[in-house]
PDB file of C-alpha atoms in Angstrom:
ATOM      1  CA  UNK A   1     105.480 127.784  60.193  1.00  0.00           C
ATOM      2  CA  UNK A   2     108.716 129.063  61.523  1.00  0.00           C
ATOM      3  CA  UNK A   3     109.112 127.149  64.626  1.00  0.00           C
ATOM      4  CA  UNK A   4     108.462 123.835  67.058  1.00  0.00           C
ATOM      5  CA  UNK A   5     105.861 124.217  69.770  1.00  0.00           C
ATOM      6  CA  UNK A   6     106.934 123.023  72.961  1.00  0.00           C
ATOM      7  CA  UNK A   7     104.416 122.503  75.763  1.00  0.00           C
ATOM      8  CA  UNK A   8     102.415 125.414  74.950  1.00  0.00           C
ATOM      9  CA  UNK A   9     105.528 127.711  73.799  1.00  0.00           C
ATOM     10  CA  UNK A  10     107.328 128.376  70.231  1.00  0.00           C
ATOM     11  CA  UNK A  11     110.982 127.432  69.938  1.00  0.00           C
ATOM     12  CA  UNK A  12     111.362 129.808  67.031  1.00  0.00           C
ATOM     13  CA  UNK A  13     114.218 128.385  63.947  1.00  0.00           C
ATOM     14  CA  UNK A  14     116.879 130.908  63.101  1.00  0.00           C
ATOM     15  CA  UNK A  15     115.954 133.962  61.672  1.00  0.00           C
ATOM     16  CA  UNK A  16     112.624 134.122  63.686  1.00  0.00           C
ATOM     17  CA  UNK A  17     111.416 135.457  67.110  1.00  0.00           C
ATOM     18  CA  UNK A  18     108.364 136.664  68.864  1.00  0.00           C
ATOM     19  CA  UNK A  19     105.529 134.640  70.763  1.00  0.00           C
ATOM     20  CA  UNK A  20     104.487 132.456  67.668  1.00  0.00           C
ATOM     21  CA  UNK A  21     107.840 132.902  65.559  1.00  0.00           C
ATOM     22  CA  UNK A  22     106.246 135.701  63.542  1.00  0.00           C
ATOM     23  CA  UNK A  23     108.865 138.281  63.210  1.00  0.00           C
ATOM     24  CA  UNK A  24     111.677 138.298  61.240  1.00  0.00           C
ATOM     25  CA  UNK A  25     115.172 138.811  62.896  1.00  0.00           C
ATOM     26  CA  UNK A  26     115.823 140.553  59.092  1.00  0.00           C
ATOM     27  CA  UNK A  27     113.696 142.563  56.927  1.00  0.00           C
ATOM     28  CA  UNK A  28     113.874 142.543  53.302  1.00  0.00           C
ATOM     29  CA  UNK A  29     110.856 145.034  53.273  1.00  0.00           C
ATOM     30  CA  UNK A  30     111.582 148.737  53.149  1.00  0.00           C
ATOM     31  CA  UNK A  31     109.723 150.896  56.041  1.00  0.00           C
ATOM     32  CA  UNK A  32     107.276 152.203  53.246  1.00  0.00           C
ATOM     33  CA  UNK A  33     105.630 148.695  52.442  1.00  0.00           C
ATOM     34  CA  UNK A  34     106.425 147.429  56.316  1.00  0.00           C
ATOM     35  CA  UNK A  35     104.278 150.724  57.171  1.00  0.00           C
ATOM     36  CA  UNK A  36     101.644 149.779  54.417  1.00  0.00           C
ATOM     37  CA  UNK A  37     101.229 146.324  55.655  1.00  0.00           C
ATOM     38  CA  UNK A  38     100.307 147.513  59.081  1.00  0.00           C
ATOM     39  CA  UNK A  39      98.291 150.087  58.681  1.00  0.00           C
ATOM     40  CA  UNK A  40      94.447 149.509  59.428  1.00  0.00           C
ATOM     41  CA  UNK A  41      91.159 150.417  57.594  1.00  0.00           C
ATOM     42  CA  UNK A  42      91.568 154.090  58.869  1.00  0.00           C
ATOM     43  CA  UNK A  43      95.255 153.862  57.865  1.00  0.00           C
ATOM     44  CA  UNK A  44      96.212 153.721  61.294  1.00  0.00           C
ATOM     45  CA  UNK A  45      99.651 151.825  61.802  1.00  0.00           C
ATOM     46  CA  UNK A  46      98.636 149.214  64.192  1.00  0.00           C
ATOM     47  CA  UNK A  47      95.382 151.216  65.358  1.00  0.00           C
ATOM     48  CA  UNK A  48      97.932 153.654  67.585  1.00  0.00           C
ATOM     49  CA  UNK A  49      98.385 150.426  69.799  1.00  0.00           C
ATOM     50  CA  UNK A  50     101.365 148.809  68.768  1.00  0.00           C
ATOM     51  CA  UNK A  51     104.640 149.305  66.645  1.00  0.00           C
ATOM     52  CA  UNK A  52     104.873 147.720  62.891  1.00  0.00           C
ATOM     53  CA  UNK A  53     107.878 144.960  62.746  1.00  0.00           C
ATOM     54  CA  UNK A  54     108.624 144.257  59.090  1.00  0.00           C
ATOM     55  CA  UNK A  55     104.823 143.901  57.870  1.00  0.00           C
ATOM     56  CA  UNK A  56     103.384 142.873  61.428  1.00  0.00           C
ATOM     57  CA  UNK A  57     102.307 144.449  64.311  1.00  0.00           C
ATOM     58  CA  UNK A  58     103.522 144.268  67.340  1.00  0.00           C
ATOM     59  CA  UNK A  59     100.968 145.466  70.254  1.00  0.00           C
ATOM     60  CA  UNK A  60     102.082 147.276  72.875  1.00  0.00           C
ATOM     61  CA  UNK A  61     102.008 144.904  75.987  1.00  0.00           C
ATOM     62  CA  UNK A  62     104.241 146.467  78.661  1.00  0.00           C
ATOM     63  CA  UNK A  63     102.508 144.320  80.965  1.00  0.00           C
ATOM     64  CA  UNK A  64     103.088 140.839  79.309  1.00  0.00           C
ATOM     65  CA  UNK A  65      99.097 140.579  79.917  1.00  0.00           C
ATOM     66  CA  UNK A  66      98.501 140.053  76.313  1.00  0.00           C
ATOM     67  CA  UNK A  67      95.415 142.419  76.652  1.00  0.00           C
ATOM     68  CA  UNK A  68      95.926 143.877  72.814  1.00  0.00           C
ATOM     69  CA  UNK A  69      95.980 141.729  70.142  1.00  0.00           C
ATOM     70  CA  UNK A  70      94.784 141.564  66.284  1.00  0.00           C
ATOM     71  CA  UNK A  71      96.061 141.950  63.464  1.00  0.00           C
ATOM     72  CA  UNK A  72      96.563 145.418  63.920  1.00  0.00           C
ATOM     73  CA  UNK A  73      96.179 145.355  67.418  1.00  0.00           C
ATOM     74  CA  UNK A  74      92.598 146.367  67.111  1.00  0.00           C
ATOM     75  CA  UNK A  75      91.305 144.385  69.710  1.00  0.00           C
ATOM     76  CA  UNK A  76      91.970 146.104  73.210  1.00  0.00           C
ATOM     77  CA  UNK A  77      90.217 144.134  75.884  1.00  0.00           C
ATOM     78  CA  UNK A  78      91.716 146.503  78.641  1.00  0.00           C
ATOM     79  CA  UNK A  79      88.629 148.500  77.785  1.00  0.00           C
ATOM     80  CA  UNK A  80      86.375 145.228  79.701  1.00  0.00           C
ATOM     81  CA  UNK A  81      88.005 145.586  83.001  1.00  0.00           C
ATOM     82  CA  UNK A  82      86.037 147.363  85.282  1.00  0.00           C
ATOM     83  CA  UNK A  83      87.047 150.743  87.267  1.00  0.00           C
ATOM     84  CA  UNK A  84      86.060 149.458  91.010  1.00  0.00           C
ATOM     85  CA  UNK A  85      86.648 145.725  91.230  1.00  0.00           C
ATOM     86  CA  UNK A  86      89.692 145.827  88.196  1.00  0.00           C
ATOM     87  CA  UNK A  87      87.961 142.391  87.001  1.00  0.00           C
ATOM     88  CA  UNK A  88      87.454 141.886  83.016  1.00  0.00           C
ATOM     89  CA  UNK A  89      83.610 142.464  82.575  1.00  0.00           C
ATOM     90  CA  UNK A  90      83.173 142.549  86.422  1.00  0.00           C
ATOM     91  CA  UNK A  91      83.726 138.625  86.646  1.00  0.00           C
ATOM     92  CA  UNK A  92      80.152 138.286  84.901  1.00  0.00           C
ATOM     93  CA  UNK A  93      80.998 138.024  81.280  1.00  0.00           C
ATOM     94  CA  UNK A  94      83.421 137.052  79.017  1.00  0.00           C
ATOM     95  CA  UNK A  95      85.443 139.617  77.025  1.00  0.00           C
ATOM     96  CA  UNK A  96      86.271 139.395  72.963  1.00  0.00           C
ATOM     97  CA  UNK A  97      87.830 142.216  71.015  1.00  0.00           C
ATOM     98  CA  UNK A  98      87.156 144.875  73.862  1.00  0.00           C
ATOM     99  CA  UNK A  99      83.555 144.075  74.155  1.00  0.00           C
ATOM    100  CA  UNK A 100      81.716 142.191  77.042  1.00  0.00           C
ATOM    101  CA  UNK A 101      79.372 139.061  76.724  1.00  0.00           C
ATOM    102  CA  UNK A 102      77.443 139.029  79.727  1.00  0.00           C
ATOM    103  CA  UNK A 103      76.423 135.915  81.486  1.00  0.00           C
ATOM    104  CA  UNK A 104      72.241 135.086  82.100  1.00  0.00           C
ATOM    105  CA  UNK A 105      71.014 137.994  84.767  1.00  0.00           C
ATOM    106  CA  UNK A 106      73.928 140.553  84.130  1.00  0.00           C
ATOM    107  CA  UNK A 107      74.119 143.768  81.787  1.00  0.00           C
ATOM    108  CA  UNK A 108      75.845 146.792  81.121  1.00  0.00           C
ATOM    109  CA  UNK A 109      79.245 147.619  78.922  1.00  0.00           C
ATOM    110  CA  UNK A 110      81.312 146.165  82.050  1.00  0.00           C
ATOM    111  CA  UNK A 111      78.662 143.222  83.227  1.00  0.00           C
ATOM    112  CA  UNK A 112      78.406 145.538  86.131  1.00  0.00           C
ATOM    113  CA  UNK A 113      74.271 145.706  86.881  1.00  0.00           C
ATOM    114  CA  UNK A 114      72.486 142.848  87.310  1.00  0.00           C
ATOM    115  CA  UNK A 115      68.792 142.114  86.280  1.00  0.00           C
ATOM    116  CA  UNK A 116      66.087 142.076  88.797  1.00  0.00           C
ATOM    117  CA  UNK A 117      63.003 140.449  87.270  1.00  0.00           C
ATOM    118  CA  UNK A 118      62.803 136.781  86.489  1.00  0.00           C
ATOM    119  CA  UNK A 119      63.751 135.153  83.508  1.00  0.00           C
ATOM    120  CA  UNK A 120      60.150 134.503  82.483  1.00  0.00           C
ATOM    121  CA  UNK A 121      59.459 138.336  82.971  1.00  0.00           C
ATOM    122  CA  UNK A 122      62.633 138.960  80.797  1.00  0.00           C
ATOM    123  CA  UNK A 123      61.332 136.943  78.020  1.00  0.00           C
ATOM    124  CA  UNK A 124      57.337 138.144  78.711  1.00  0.00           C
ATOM    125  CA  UNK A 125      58.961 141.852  77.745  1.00  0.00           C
ATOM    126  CA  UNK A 126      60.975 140.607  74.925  1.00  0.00           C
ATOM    127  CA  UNK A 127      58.448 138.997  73.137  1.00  0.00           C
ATOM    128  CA  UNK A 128      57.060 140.537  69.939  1.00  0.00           C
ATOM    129  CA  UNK A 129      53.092 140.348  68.473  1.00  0.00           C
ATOM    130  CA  UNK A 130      53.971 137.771  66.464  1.00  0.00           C
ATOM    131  CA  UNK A 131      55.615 135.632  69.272  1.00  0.00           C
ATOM    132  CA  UNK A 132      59.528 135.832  68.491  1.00  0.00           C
ATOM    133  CA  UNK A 133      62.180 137.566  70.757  1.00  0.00           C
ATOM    134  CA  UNK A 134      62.895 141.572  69.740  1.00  0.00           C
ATOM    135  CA  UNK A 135      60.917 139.902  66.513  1.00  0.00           C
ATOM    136  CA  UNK A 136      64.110 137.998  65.828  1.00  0.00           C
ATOM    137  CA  UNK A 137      65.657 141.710  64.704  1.00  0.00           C
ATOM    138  CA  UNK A 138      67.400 142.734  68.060  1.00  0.00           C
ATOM    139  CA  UNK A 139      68.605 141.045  70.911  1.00  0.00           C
ATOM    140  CA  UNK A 140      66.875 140.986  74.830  1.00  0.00           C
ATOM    141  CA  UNK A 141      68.548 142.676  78.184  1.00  0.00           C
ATOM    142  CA  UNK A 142      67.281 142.697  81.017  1.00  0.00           C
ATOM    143  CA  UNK A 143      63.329 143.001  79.244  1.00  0.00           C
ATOM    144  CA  UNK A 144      64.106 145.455  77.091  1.00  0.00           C
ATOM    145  CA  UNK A 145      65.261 144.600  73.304  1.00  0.00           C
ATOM    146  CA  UNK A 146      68.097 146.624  72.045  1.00  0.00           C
ATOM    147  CA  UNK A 147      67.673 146.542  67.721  1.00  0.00           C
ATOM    148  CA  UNK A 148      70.136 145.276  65.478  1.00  0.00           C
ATOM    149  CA  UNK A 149      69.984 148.663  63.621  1.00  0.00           C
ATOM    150  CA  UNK A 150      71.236 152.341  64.545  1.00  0.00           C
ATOM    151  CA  UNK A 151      70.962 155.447  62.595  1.00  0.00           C
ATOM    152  CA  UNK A 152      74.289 156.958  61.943  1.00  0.00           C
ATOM    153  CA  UNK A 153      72.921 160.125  62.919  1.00  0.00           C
ATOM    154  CA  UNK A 154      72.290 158.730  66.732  1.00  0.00           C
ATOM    155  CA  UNK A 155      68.399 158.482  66.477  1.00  0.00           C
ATOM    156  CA  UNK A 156      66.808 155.092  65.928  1.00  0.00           C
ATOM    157  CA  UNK A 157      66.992 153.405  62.311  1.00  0.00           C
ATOM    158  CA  UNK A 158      64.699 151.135  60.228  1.00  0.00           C
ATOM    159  CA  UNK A 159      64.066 149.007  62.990  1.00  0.00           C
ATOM    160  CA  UNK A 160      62.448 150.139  65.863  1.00  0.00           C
ATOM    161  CA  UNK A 161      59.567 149.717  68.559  1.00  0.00           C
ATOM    162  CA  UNK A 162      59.400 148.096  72.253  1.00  0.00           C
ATOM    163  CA  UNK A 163      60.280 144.473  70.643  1.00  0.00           C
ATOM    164  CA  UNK A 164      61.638 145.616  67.344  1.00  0.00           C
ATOM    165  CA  UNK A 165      58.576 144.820  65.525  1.00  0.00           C
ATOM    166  CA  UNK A 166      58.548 148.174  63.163  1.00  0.00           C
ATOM    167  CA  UNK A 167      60.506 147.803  60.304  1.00  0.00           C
ATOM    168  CA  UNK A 168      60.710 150.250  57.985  1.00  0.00           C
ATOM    169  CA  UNK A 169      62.759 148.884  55.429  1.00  0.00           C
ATOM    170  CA  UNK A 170      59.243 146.581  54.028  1.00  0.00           C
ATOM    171  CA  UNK A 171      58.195 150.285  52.765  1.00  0.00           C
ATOM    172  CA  UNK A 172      60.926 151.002  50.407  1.00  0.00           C
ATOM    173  CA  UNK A 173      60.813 149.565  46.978  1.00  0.00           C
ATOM    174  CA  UNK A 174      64.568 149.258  47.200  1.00  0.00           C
ATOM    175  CA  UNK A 175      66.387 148.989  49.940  1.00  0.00           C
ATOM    176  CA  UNK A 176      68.839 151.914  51.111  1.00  0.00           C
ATOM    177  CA  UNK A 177      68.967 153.162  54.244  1.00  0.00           C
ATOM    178  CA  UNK A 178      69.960 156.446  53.334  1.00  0.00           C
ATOM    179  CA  UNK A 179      66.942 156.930  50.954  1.00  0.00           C
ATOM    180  CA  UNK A 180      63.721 158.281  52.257  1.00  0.00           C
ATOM    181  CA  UNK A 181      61.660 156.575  49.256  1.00  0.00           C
ATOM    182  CA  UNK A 182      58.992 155.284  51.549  1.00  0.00           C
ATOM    183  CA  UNK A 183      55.508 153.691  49.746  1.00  0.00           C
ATOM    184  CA  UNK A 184      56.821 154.515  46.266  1.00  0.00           C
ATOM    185  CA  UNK A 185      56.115 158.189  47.111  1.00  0.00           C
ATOM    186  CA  UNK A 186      52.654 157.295  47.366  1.00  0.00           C
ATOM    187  CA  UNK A 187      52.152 156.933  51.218  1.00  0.00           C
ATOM    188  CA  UNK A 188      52.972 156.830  54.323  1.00  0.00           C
ATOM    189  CA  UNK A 189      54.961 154.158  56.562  1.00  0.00           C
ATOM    190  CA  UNK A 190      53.480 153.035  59.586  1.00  0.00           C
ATOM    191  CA  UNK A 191      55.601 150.842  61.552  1.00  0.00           C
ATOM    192  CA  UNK A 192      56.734 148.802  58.039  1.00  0.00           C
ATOM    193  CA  UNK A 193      53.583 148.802  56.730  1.00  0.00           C
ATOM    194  CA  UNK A 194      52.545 151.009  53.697  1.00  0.00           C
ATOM    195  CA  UNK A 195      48.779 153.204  54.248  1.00  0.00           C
ATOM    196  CA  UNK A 196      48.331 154.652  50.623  1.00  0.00           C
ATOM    197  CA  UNK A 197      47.370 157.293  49.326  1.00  0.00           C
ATOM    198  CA  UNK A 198      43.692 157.688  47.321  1.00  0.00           C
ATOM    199  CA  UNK A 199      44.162 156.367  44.101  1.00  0.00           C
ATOM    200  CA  UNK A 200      47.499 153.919  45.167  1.00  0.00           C
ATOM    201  CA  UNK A 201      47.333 150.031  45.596  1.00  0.00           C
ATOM    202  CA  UNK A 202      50.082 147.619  46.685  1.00  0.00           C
ATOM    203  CA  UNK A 203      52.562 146.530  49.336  1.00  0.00           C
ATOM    204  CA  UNK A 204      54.611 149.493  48.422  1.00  0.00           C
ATOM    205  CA  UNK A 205      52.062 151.586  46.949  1.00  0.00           C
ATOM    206  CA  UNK A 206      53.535 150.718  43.950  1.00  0.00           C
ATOM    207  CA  UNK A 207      50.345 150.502  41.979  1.00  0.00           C
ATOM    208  CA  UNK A 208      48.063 153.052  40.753  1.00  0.00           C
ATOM    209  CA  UNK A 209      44.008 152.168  40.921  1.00  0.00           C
ATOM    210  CA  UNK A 210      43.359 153.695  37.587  1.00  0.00           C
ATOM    211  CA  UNK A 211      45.746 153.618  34.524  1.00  0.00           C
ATOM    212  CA  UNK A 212      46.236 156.367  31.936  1.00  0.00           C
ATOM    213  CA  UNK A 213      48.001 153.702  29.515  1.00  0.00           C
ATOM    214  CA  UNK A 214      46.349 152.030  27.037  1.00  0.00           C
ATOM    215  CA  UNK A 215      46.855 148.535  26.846  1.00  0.00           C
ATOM    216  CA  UNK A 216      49.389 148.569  24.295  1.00  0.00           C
ATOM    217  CA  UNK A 217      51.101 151.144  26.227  1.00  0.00           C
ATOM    218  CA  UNK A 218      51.016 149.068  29.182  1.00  0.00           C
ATOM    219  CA  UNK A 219      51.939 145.841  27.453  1.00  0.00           C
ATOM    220  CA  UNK A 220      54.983 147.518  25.877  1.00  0.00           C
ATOM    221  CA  UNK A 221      56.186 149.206  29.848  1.00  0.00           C
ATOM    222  CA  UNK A 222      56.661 145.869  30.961  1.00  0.00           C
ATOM    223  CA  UNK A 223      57.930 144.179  28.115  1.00  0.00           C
ATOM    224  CA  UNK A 224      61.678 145.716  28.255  1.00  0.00           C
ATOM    225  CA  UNK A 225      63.805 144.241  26.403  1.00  0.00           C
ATOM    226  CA  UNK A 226      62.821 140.973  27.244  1.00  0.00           C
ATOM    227  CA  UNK A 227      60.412 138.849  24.306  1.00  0.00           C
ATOM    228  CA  UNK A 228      57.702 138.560  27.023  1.00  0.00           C
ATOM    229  CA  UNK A 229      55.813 140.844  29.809  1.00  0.00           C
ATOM    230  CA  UNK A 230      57.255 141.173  33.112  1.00  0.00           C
ATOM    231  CA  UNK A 231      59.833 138.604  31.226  1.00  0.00           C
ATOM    232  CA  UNK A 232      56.927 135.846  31.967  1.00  0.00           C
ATOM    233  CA  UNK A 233      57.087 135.784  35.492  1.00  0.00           C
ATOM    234  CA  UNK A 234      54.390 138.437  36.634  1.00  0.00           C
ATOM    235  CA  UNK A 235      51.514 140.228  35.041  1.00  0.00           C
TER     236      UNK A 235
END
C-alpha cells in the first residue's frame, strides 16, 4: 500500500523503501515497541535471523537469495539445501518454511534417499486393517507410516503401531494427552480399545455391572441441575 509495482518490482512513494515498500524511511515508534513488534513467540527479535526496522523485520540476506523470510524471519529454507550437491531438497522436493516436500519415490529431511520398492508395495505397507493409509492418522514414506502424533518426551504418543492403527486417545474419558486416565481407571488400553476390569462395562469402562445406588439415588446422580435425567438425552 505504499508503492506502484512495476514489472515484478515496487517503486516505493516517499517515505518508504525495502523490497515491497514496507519500511519506513522515519519511525515514529520508540525502540521499546519497534523491539516488541518484532519479537517472536519465544520473544526472540526476529528469531536471531534478522534486525527489527521500526516494527518489521528485516532478515538477514547477505546473499540477496531471499532464503529467510517471515514475519519474523522464522522461515529459513537454507536449512533444505543439501551438504554434497548444494541443491534445495537435493532437486527432489520442494522447500517451505525450512522443511522439504519430497516428490513420489524420494525421502529423507534433504529428499536425499530414494525409495526402492514399487508404489503398490509402498501403499501394500501403508495400509491399515481397516483399509485406509497410516489409518488416515499419519502419513506413508517409503512403506513405512510416520504418525501424526509425538510424545514430548521423545517416545511414541497416542497414536502408534505399523499403520497407526492404535490409538489411545478412544480410552480416555476426556481427552488430555498429558493424563494417564485410561478405561476410567477401570482397565487396561490395548491398542485404543478398553479390556475391563471384573465388575466394569462400557467403551471406557465407564460403567459398573452392579450398582450400590438405589434408584432414587441413581435417578437424582444424573439429574444435575437439569429438570430431567441425563438432561433427556441418555438413560
Amino acid at each position: 500500500g505504499h508503492g506502484k509495482c512495476d514489472c515484478g518490482k515496487c517503486k516505493c512513494d516517499e517515505g518508504w523503501y525495502g523490497e515491497a515498500c514496507q519500511y519506513p524511511t522515519t519511525c515514529n515508534l520508540t525502540r521499546k515497541k519497534s523491539n516488541e513488534m518484532c519479537k517472536n513467540s519465544q520473544d526472540i527479535i526476529c528469531s536471531g535471523a534478522g534486525t527489527c526496522q521500526c516494527g518489521r523485520c528485516k532478515c538477514a540476506n547477505s546473499e540477496g537469495n531471499g532464503l529467510v523470510y517471515g514475519k519474523f524471519c522464522e522461515c529459513d529454507d537454507r536449512e533444505c539445501i543439501d551438504d554434497e550437491t548444494e541443491e534445495i531438497c537435493t532437486g527432489h522436493g520442494k522447500c517451505y518454511c525450512g522443511n522439504c516436500y519430497c516428490e513420489a519415490g524420494w525421502h529423507g529431511d534433504k529428499c536425499e534417499f530414494q525409495c526402492d520398492i514399487t508404489p503398490w508395495e509402498i501403499k501394500k505397507r501403508c495400509t491399515s486393517p481397516d483399509g485406509k493409509i497410516c489409518s488416515n492418522r499419519g502419513t506413508c514414506v517409503c512403506g513405512e507410516c510416520t504418525c501424526h502424533d509425538v510424545d514430548p518426551t521423545g517416545d511414541w504418543g497416542d497414536i502408534h503401531g505399523d499403520t497407526c492403527e492404535c490409538d489411545e486417545r478412544n480410552c480416555k474419558a476426556v481427552y488430555d494427552r498429558y493424563s494417564d486416565d485410561f478405561c476410567s481407571g477401570h482397565g487396561q488400553c490395548n491398542c485404543g480399545r478398553c479390556d475391563c476390569k471384573e465388575g466394569w462395562t462400557g467403551k471406557k469402562c465407564e460403567h459398573p455391572r452392579s450398582c450400590p445406588l438405589s434408584v432414587e439415588e441413581s435417578v437424582k446422580k444424573c439429574q444435575g441441575n437439569s429438570n430431567l435425567p441425563c438432561s433427556g438425552r441418555g438413560k
